[in-house]
mmCIF file of C-alpha atoms and ligand atoms in Angstrom:
data_model
loop_
_atom_site.group_PDB
_atom_site.id
_atom_site.type_symbol
_atom_site.label_atom_id
_atom_site.label_comp_id
_atom_site.label_asym_id
_atom_site.label_seq_id
_atom_site.Cartn_x
_atom_site.Cartn_y
_atom_site.Cartn_z
ATOM 1 C CA MET A 140 18.465 33.330 -34.350
ATOM 2 C CA GLU A 141 15.125 34.252 -35.646
ATOM 3 C CA ARG A 142 15.651 36.578 -38.243
ATOM 4 C CA VAL A 143 18.250 34.823 -41.155
ATOM 5 C CA LEU A 144 20.081 36.221 -44.173
ATOM 6 C CA ILE A 145 21.616 34.405 -47.009
ATOM 7 C CA THR A 146 22.766 36.477 -49.999
ATOM 8 C CA GLY A 147 23.524 35.109 -53.175
ATOM 9 C CA ALA A 148 20.000 32.992 -52.861
ATOM 10 C CA ALA A 149 19.934 33.005 -56.937
ATOM 11 C CA GLY A 150 22.990 30.832 -56.974
ATOM 12 C CA ASP A 151 23.560 27.114 -56.204
ATOM 13 C CA ILE A 152 24.130 26.984 -52.866
ATOM 14 C CA GLY A 153 22.127 29.697 -52.854
ATOM 15 C CA SER A 154 19.060 27.635 -53.675
ATOM 16 C CA ARG A 155 19.783 25.130 -52.347
ATOM 17 C CA LEU A 156 19.925 26.542 -48.413
ATOM 18 C CA ARG A 157 16.784 28.756 -49.117
ATOM 19 C CA VAL A 158 14.948 25.174 -49.131
ATOM 20 C CA LEU A 159 17.261 23.613 -46.327
ATOM 21 C CA LEU A 160 16.621 26.602 -44.036
ATOM 22 C CA LYS A 161 14.181 27.236 -44.213
ATOM 23 C CA PRO A 162 12.477 25.255 -41.666
ATOM 24 C CA VAL A 163 15.398 25.986 -39.426
ATOM 25 C CA TYR A 164 14.643 29.383 -39.234
ATOM 26 C CA ARG A 165 12.040 31.287 -38.758
ATOM 27 C CA GLN A 166 12.348 34.858 -40.486
ATOM 28 C CA LEU A 167 14.537 33.470 -43.388
ATOM 29 C CA VAL A 168 15.140 37.069 -45.292
ATOM 30 C CA VAL A 169 17.415 35.397 -49.684
ATOM 31 C CA SER A 170 18.755 38.247 -51.751
ATOM 32 C CA ASP A 171 20.820 38.195 -54.182
ATOM 33 C CA ARG A 172 21.466 41.279 -57.249
ATOM 34 C CA VAL A 173 18.760 39.497 -59.615
ATOM 35 C CA ARG A 174 15.272 37.712 -58.331
ATOM 36 C CA PRO A 175 15.871 33.114 -58.148
ATOM 37 C CA ALA A 176 13.925 32.190 -61.025
ATOM 38 C CA ASP A 177 12.298 30.616 -58.772
ATOM 39 C CA LEU A 178 11.522 31.974 -55.759
ATOM 40 C CA ARG A 179 8.394 30.649 -53.968
ATOM 41 C CA ALA A 180 5.465 32.975 -52.558
ATOM 42 C CA ASP A 181 6.905 32.049 -49.538
ATOM 43 C CA GLU A 182 9.816 33.662 -48.841
ATOM 44 C CA THR A 183 11.718 36.667 -48.416
ATOM 45 C CA PHE A 184 13.498 38.123 -51.074
ATOM 46 C CA ILE A 185 14.818 41.643 -51.057
ATOM 47 C CA ALA A 186 17.581 42.416 -54.420
ATOM 48 C CA THR A 187 20.833 43.923 -53.482
ATOM 49 C CA ASP A 188 23.992 44.792 -55.161
ATOM 50 C CA LEU A 189 26.919 44.154 -53.324
ATOM 51 C CA THR A 190 29.286 47.414 -53.942
ATOM 52 C CA ASP A 191 25.999 49.501 -52.946
ATOM 53 C CA ALA A 192 26.780 49.961 -49.209
ATOM 54 C CA VAL A 193 24.064 51.830 -48.097
ATOM 55 C CA ALA A 194 21.051 48.830 -49.428
ATOM 56 C CA VAL A 195 24.152 45.936 -47.716
ATOM 57 C CA GLU A 196 23.678 48.173 -44.630
ATOM 58 C CA GLY A 197 19.692 48.947 -45.067
ATOM 59 C CA LEU A 198 19.923 44.651 -46.062
ATOM 60 C CA CYS A 199 21.225 44.922 -42.507
ATOM 61 C CA ARG A 200 19.348 45.276 -40.658
ATOM 62 C CA GLY A 201 16.999 43.383 -37.903
ATOM 63 C CA ILE A 202 19.161 40.580 -39.443
ATOM 64 C CA ASP A 203 20.528 38.283 -36.422
ATOM 65 C CA GLY A 204 23.116 35.983 -38.802
ATOM 66 C CA ILE A 205 24.133 36.236 -41.470
ATOM 67 C CA VAL A 206 25.457 33.031 -44.619
ATOM 68 C CA HIS A 207 27.744 34.869 -46.712
ATOM 69 C CA LEU A 208 27.042 33.648 -50.515
ATOM 70 C CA GLY A 209 27.434 36.493 -52.155
ATOM 71 C CA GLY A 210 30.539 37.903 -54.994
ATOM 72 C CA LYS A 211 31.692 35.688 -57.370
ATOM 73 C CA SER A 212 32.269 32.263 -57.209
ATOM 74 C CA ILE A 213 34.608 31.458 -59.576
ATOM 75 C CA GLU A 214 38.434 32.146 -61.078
ATOM 76 C CA GLY A 215 37.374 36.214 -62.318
ATOM 77 C CA THR A 216 39.329 39.073 -63.794
ATOM 78 C CA TRP A 217 40.800 41.527 -60.755
ATOM 79 C CA ASP A 218 38.020 44.185 -61.768
ATOM 80 C CA GLU A 219 35.097 41.270 -61.315
ATOM 81 C CA ILE A 220 36.460 40.416 -58.196
ATOM 82 C CA LEU A 221 37.487 43.668 -56.450
ATOM 83 C CA GLN A 222 33.596 45.131 -56.597
ATOM 84 C CA SER A 223 32.087 41.592 -55.690
ATOM 85 C CA ASN A 224 34.287 39.772 -53.295
ATOM 86 C CA ILE A 225 37.137 42.493 -51.116
ATOM 87 C CA ILE A 226 35.031 45.376 -52.197
ATOM 88 C CA GLY A 227 30.794 43.793 -51.661
ATOM 89 C CA ALA A 228 32.344 41.638 -48.238
ATOM 90 C CA TYR A 229 33.599 44.378 -46.763
ATOM 91 C CA ASN A 230 29.734 45.617 -47.455
ATOM 92 C CA LEU A 231 28.981 43.181 -45.520
ATOM 93 C CA PHE A 232 30.647 42.816 -42.859
ATOM 94 C CA GLU A 233 30.263 46.663 -42.278
ATOM 95 C CA GLY A 234 27.058 46.393 -42.546
ATOM 96 C CA ALA A 235 26.175 43.932 -40.430
ATOM 97 C CA ARG A 236 28.744 45.598 -38.013
ATOM 98 C CA LYS A 237 26.589 48.863 -38.158
ATOM 99 C CA ALA A 238 23.016 47.013 -37.699
ATOM 100 C CA GLY A 239 24.709 45.296 -34.506
ATOM 101 C CA VAL A 240 23.977 41.224 -36.304
ATOM 102 C CA LYS A 241 25.444 38.664 -33.993
ATOM 103 C CA ARG A 242 26.760 36.327 -36.061
ATOM 104 C CA ILE A 243 28.201 35.525 -40.174
ATOM 105 C CA VAL A 244 29.066 32.015 -41.365
ATOM 106 C CA PHE A 245 31.422 33.616 -44.804
ATOM 107 C CA ALA A 246 31.247 31.237 -47.129
ATOM 108 C CA SER A 247 35.164 30.571 -47.329
ATOM 109 C CA SER A 248 36.354 28.350 -50.355
ATOM 110 C CA ASN A 249 38.557 25.515 -50.460
ATOM 111 C CA HIS A 250 41.030 27.953 -53.209
ATOM 112 C CA ALA A 251 42.069 30.294 -50.352
ATOM 113 C CA VAL A 252 44.649 26.828 -49.685
ATOM 114 C CA GLY A 253 44.476 25.222 -52.931
ATOM 115 C CA PHE A 254 48.513 25.481 -53.345
ATOM 116 C CA TYR A 255 48.969 23.115 -51.155
ATOM 117 C CA PRO A 256 49.886 19.326 -52.463
ATOM 118 C CA ARG A 257 47.254 16.922 -52.143
ATOM 119 C CA SER A 258 49.794 14.944 -50.919
ATOM 120 C CA ALA A 259 49.486 17.135 -47.192
ATOM 121 C CA THR A 260 46.851 17.181 -45.425
ATOM 122 C CA ILE A 261 45.866 20.403 -43.840
ATOM 123 C CA PRO A 262 44.574 22.167 -40.693
ATOM 124 C CA ALA A 263 42.725 25.015 -40.192
ATOM 125 C CA ASP A 264 45.728 27.371 -39.331
ATOM 126 C CA VAL A 265 47.085 26.548 -42.215
ATOM 127 C CA ILE A 266 48.822 29.314 -44.012
ATOM 128 C CA PRO A 267 46.613 30.318 -47.013
ATOM 129 C CA ARG A 268 47.983 30.055 -49.950
ATOM 130 C CA PRO A 269 45.277 31.151 -52.308
ATOM 131 C CA ASP A 270 45.301 29.536 -56.376
ATOM 132 C CA SER A 271 43.570 31.929 -57.529
ATOM 133 C CA ARG A 272 42.438 35.676 -57.168
ATOM 134 C CA TYR A 273 39.673 34.207 -56.295
ATOM 135 C CA GLY A 274 41.318 32.582 -53.947
ATOM 136 C CA LEU A 275 43.465 35.239 -52.684
ATOM 137 C CA SER A 276 39.293 36.890 -52.346
ATOM 138 C CA LYS A 277 38.456 34.367 -50.547
ATOM 139 C CA VAL A 278 41.908 34.933 -47.468
ATOM 140 C CA PHE A 279 40.212 38.765 -47.355
ATOM 141 C CA GLY A 280 36.868 37.111 -46.652
ATOM 142 C CA GLU A 281 38.413 35.235 -43.966
ATOM 143 C CA GLY A 282 40.686 38.292 -42.755
ATOM 144 C CA LEU A 283 37.364 41.004 -42.793
ATOM 145 C CA GLY A 284 35.906 37.488 -40.511
ATOM 146 C CA ALA A 285 39.010 37.347 -37.736
ATOM 147 C CA LEU A 286 39.260 41.203 -37.786
ATOM 148 C CA TYR A 287 35.101 41.800 -37.001
ATOM 149 C CA ALA A 288 35.402 38.974 -34.357
ATOM 150 C CA MET A 289 37.658 40.190 -32.770
ATOM 151 C CA LYS A 290 37.259 44.337 -32.526
ATOM 152 C CA HIS A 291 33.164 44.021 -32.582
ATOM 153 C CA GLY A 292 32.319 41.349 -30.936
ATOM 154 C CA ILE A 293 30.109 39.809 -33.848
ATOM 155 C CA GLY A 294 30.024 35.435 -33.765
ATOM 156 C CA VAL A 295 32.040 34.409 -37.609
ATOM 157 C CA THR A 296 33.099 31.369 -38.630
ATOM 158 C CA SER A 297 34.885 31.039 -41.927
ATOM 159 C CA LEU A 298 33.645 27.962 -43.672
ATOM 160 C CA ARG A 299 36.423 27.031 -46.045
ATOM 161 C CA ILE A 300 34.043 24.917 -48.690
ATOM 162 C CA GLY A 301 34.959 21.714 -51.583
ATOM 163 C CA ASN A 302 32.736 20.829 -53.857
ATOM 164 C CA VAL A 303 29.396 21.614 -53.111
ATOM 165 C CA ALA A 304 27.147 19.059 -55.297
ATOM 166 C CA ASP A 305 24.163 15.469 -54.152
ATOM 167 C CA ALA A 306 27.590 13.522 -55.053
ATOM 168 C CA PRO A 307 30.727 14.178 -56.148
ATOM 169 C CA ILE A 308 31.527 14.977 -59.824
ATOM 170 C CA ASP A 309 35.360 13.147 -60.132
ATOM 171 C CA ALA A 310 37.931 11.744 -58.109
ATOM 172 C CA ARG A 311 39.557 15.189 -56.728
ATOM 173 C CA ARG A 312 35.976 15.931 -55.356
ATOM 174 C CA LEU A 313 36.045 12.614 -53.566
ATOM 175 C CA ALA A 314 38.524 14.513 -51.457
ATOM 176 C CA ILE A 315 36.656 18.035 -51.563
ATOM 177 C CA TRP A 316 33.213 16.751 -51.707
ATOM 178 C CA LEU A 317 30.707 18.224 -49.207
ATOM 179 C CA SER A 318 26.802 17.289 -49.151
ATOM 180 C CA PRO A 319 24.468 20.880 -48.554
ATOM 181 C CA GLU A 320 22.702 18.183 -45.691
ATOM 182 C CA ASP A 321 26.507 18.281 -43.962
ATOM 183 C CA LEU A 322 27.128 22.129 -45.303
ATOM 184 C CA VAL A 323 23.451 22.815 -42.731
ATOM 185 C CA ARG A 324 25.428 20.719 -39.872
ATOM 186 C CA LEU A 325 27.991 23.749 -40.193
ATOM 187 C CA ILE A 326 26.437 26.253 -40.918
ATOM 188 C CA ARG A 327 24.030 25.813 -37.603
ATOM 189 C CA ILE A 328 27.668 25.571 -35.377
ATOM 190 C CA GLY A 329 28.220 28.797 -36.935
ATOM 191 C CA LEU A 330 24.940 30.974 -36.129
ATOM 192 C CA GLU A 331 23.876 28.770 -33.070
ATOM 193 C CA ARG A 332 26.689 27.823 -30.842
ATOM 194 C CA PRO A 333 27.160 29.225 -27.897
ATOM 195 C CA GLY A 334 30.739 30.961 -27.809
ATOM 196 C CA ILE A 335 31.738 31.176 -30.917
ATOM 197 C CA VAL A 336 34.350 33.804 -31.644
ATOM 198 C CA TYR A 337 35.925 33.489 -34.714
ATOM 199 C CA GLU A 338 36.282 30.112 -36.132
ATOM 200 C CA VAL A 339 37.998 28.446 -40.010
ATOM 201 C CA MET A 340 35.995 24.762 -40.701
ATOM 202 C CA TYR A 341 36.737 23.136 -44.507
ATOM 203 C CA GLY A 342 33.285 22.372 -45.478
ATOM 204 C CA VAL A 343 33.795 18.809 -47.023
ATOM 205 C CA SER A 344 31.679 15.330 -45.802
ATOM 206 C CA ASP A 345 33.428 12.621 -44.205
ATOM 207 C CA ASN A 346 35.187 11.901 -46.878
ATOM 208 C CA ALA A 347 38.099 8.732 -46.350
ATOM 209 C CA ARG A 348 40.135 11.329 -49.610
ATOM 210 C CA SER A 349 39.706 14.108 -47.489
ATOM 211 C CA TRP A 350 43.113 16.340 -47.554
ATOM 212 C CA TYR A 351 41.900 18.296 -44.445
ATOM 213 C CA ASP A 352 42.155 18.120 -40.472
ATOM 214 C CA ASN A 353 39.363 19.001 -39.434
ATOM 215 C CA SER A 354 39.628 18.378 -35.722
ATOM 216 C CA HIS A 355 39.012 21.315 -34.893
ATOM 217 C CA ALA A 356 35.976 21.786 -37.064
ATOM 218 C CA ALA A 357 34.867 17.857 -34.755
ATOM 219 C CA ALA A 358 35.564 20.428 -31.854
ATOM 220 C CA LEU A 359 32.645 22.070 -32.723
ATOM 221 C CA GLY A 360 30.729 19.847 -32.806
ATOM 222 C CA TYR A 361 30.442 19.252 -37.132
ATOM 223 C CA ALA A 362 29.775 15.094 -37.441
ATOM 224 C CA PRO A 363 29.115 14.646 -40.658
ATOM 225 C CA GLN A 364 26.973 11.861 -41.986
ATOM 226 C CA SER A 365 27.781 11.635 -45.957
ATOM 227 C CA ARG A 366 30.905 10.117 -47.304
ATOM 228 C CA GLY A 367 32.687 10.493 -50.567
ATOM 229 C CA GLU A 368 33.882 7.462 -50.329
ATOM 230 C CA ASP A 369 31.011 5.118 -50.807
ATOM 231 C CA TYR A 370 31.175 7.197 -54.411
ATOM 232 C CA ALA A 371 34.357 5.647 -55.363
ATOM 233 C CA VAL A 372 34.032 3.057 -57.781
ATOM 234 C CA GLN A 373 31.600 5.108 -60.193
ATOM 235 C CA VAL A 374 33.237 8.402 -59.384
ATOM 236 C CA LEU A 375 36.672 6.545 -60.357
ATOM 237 C CA ALA A 376 35.563 4.451 -63.524
ATOM 238 C CA ALA A 377 33.685 7.825 -65.350
ATOM 239 C CA GLU A 378 37.550 9.156 -65.022
ATOM 240 C CA PRO A 379 39.825 10.665 -67.793
ATOM 241 C CA LYS A 380 43.462 8.207 -67.539
ATOM 242 C CA VAL A 381 45.253 10.477 -70.273
ATOM 243 C CA GLY A 382 45.303 13.804 -70.954
ATOM 244 C CA LYS A 383 45.630 16.001 -67.579
ATOM 245 C CA ASP A 384 47.401 18.310 -66.044
ATOM 246 C CA PRO A 385 50.483 18.380 -63.828
ATOM 247 C CA VAL A 386 49.640 21.310 -61.877
ATOM 248 C CA ALA A 387 46.139 20.549 -61.839
ATOM 249 C CA GLU A 388 47.236 16.555 -60.516
ATOM 250 C CA HIS A 389 49.309 17.756 -58.110
ATOM 251 C CA TYR A 390 47.527 20.249 -55.843
ATOM 252 C CA GLN A 391 44.789 20.929 -54.190
ATOM 253 C CA GLY A 392 43.008 23.145 -56.198
ATOM 254 C CA GLY A 393 43.184 21.093 -58.626
ATOM 255 C CA THR A 394 42.527 23.866 -62.458
ATOM 256 C CA PHE A 395 42.978 26.896 -60.399
ATOM 257 C CA CYS A 396 46.726 25.847 -60.409
ATOM 258 C CA ALA A 397 46.698 25.508 -63.174
ATOM 259 C CA ALA A 398 44.761 28.200 -64.557
ATOM 260 C CA GLU A 399 47.373 31.009 -66.281
ATOM 261 C CA TYR A 400 50.165 29.014 -64.777
ATOM 262 C CA SER A 401 53.342 30.360 -65.111
ATOM 263 C CA ALA A 402 57.001 29.319 -62.486
ATOM 264 C CA ASP A 403 58.603 26.645 -62.898
ATOM 265 C CA PHE A 404 56.491 23.291 -61.599
ATOM 266 C CA ASP A 405 60.224 21.339 -61.040
ATOM 267 C CA VAL A 406 61.421 24.009 -59.014
ATOM 268 C CA ILE A 407 58.255 24.708 -57.690
ATOM 269 C CA LYS A 408 57.365 21.556 -56.464
ATOM 270 C CA LYS A 409 59.852 20.405 -54.841
ATOM 271 C CA SER A 410 59.925 23.312 -51.783
ATOM 272 C CA ASN A 411 56.984 21.277 -50.587
HETATM 273 C C1 15L B 57 35.014 26.246 -55.620
HETATM 274 O O1 15L B 57 35.324 27.656 -54.318
HETATM 275 C C2 15L B 57 33.841 27.351 -56.735
HETATM 276 O O2 15L B 57 32.694 27.711 -56.144
HETATM 277 C C3 15L B 57 33.256 25.796 -57.126
HETATM 278 O O3 15L B 57 32.436 26.850 -58.409
HETATM 279 C C4 15L B 57 34.083 24.991 -57.281
HETATM 280 O O4 15L B 57 35.055 25.649 -57.813
HETATM 281 C C5 15L B 57 34.460 24.059 -56.197
HETATM 282 O O5 15L B 57 34.944 25.532 -55.881
HETATM 283 C C6 15L B 57 35.717 22.841 -56.439
HETATM 284 O O6 15L B 57 36.216 23.362 -56.024
HETATM 285 O O7 15L B 57 35.302 22.437 -56.719
#
């Protein structure tokens, strides 16, 4: 892996990875629709709109591996999600195929499986239960990954990322927190580990309260070094005690599940 591309490089995770992956890959190319405000002189930046298939194909030319973060990273209208995360992701995989890219790490999300209850511990091969149009677009991206891996031989890894931050920010994130350094460990497996065809891993640190069975990631060599539990006392002390939404509290996806919710929760929750 010499020439690695990060899409969505101006976002929060992208900005962190621009710094953390710079010493790892000799030629790091960073891309987004808009130039990151803090772009340094030694960074190679190419402005690209993911909905522009021709431009995306050009962006992929000469690239060995891609970390695809680009698109919308929260819930949006159908048209926003369609343009950024469905058409955008399709253009990215198709551009990568045409350019002969060897590896892609796709930033999926916990929201691809957000409608599992917090009482469950789910493995990587669980049936998707997206909790939003955003989560649905991540299921689509995972599907693209499997298709382009099996049909075109690109080594693809989907990371169902929890929440990337310096520390867990609330009780829910104690279960799904991912430190930036552990994210780099996962990305390096996806880009560098020999023999990757198509893999799904949960993007979480070593969290005692995790809702995920990440044994598949461990088998691929993932050994997280950050522990969510180290922050539990202060996070739980700051957690509001009242006024919580029962749907958000029941499911792993939290408020993404509760937004626009119109089912009969008492009936639905009995099914799982
Ligand atoms: C995500 O997928 C989002 O990109 C991020 O903004 C957070 O909302 C995160 O999930 C989360 O669930 O905390």
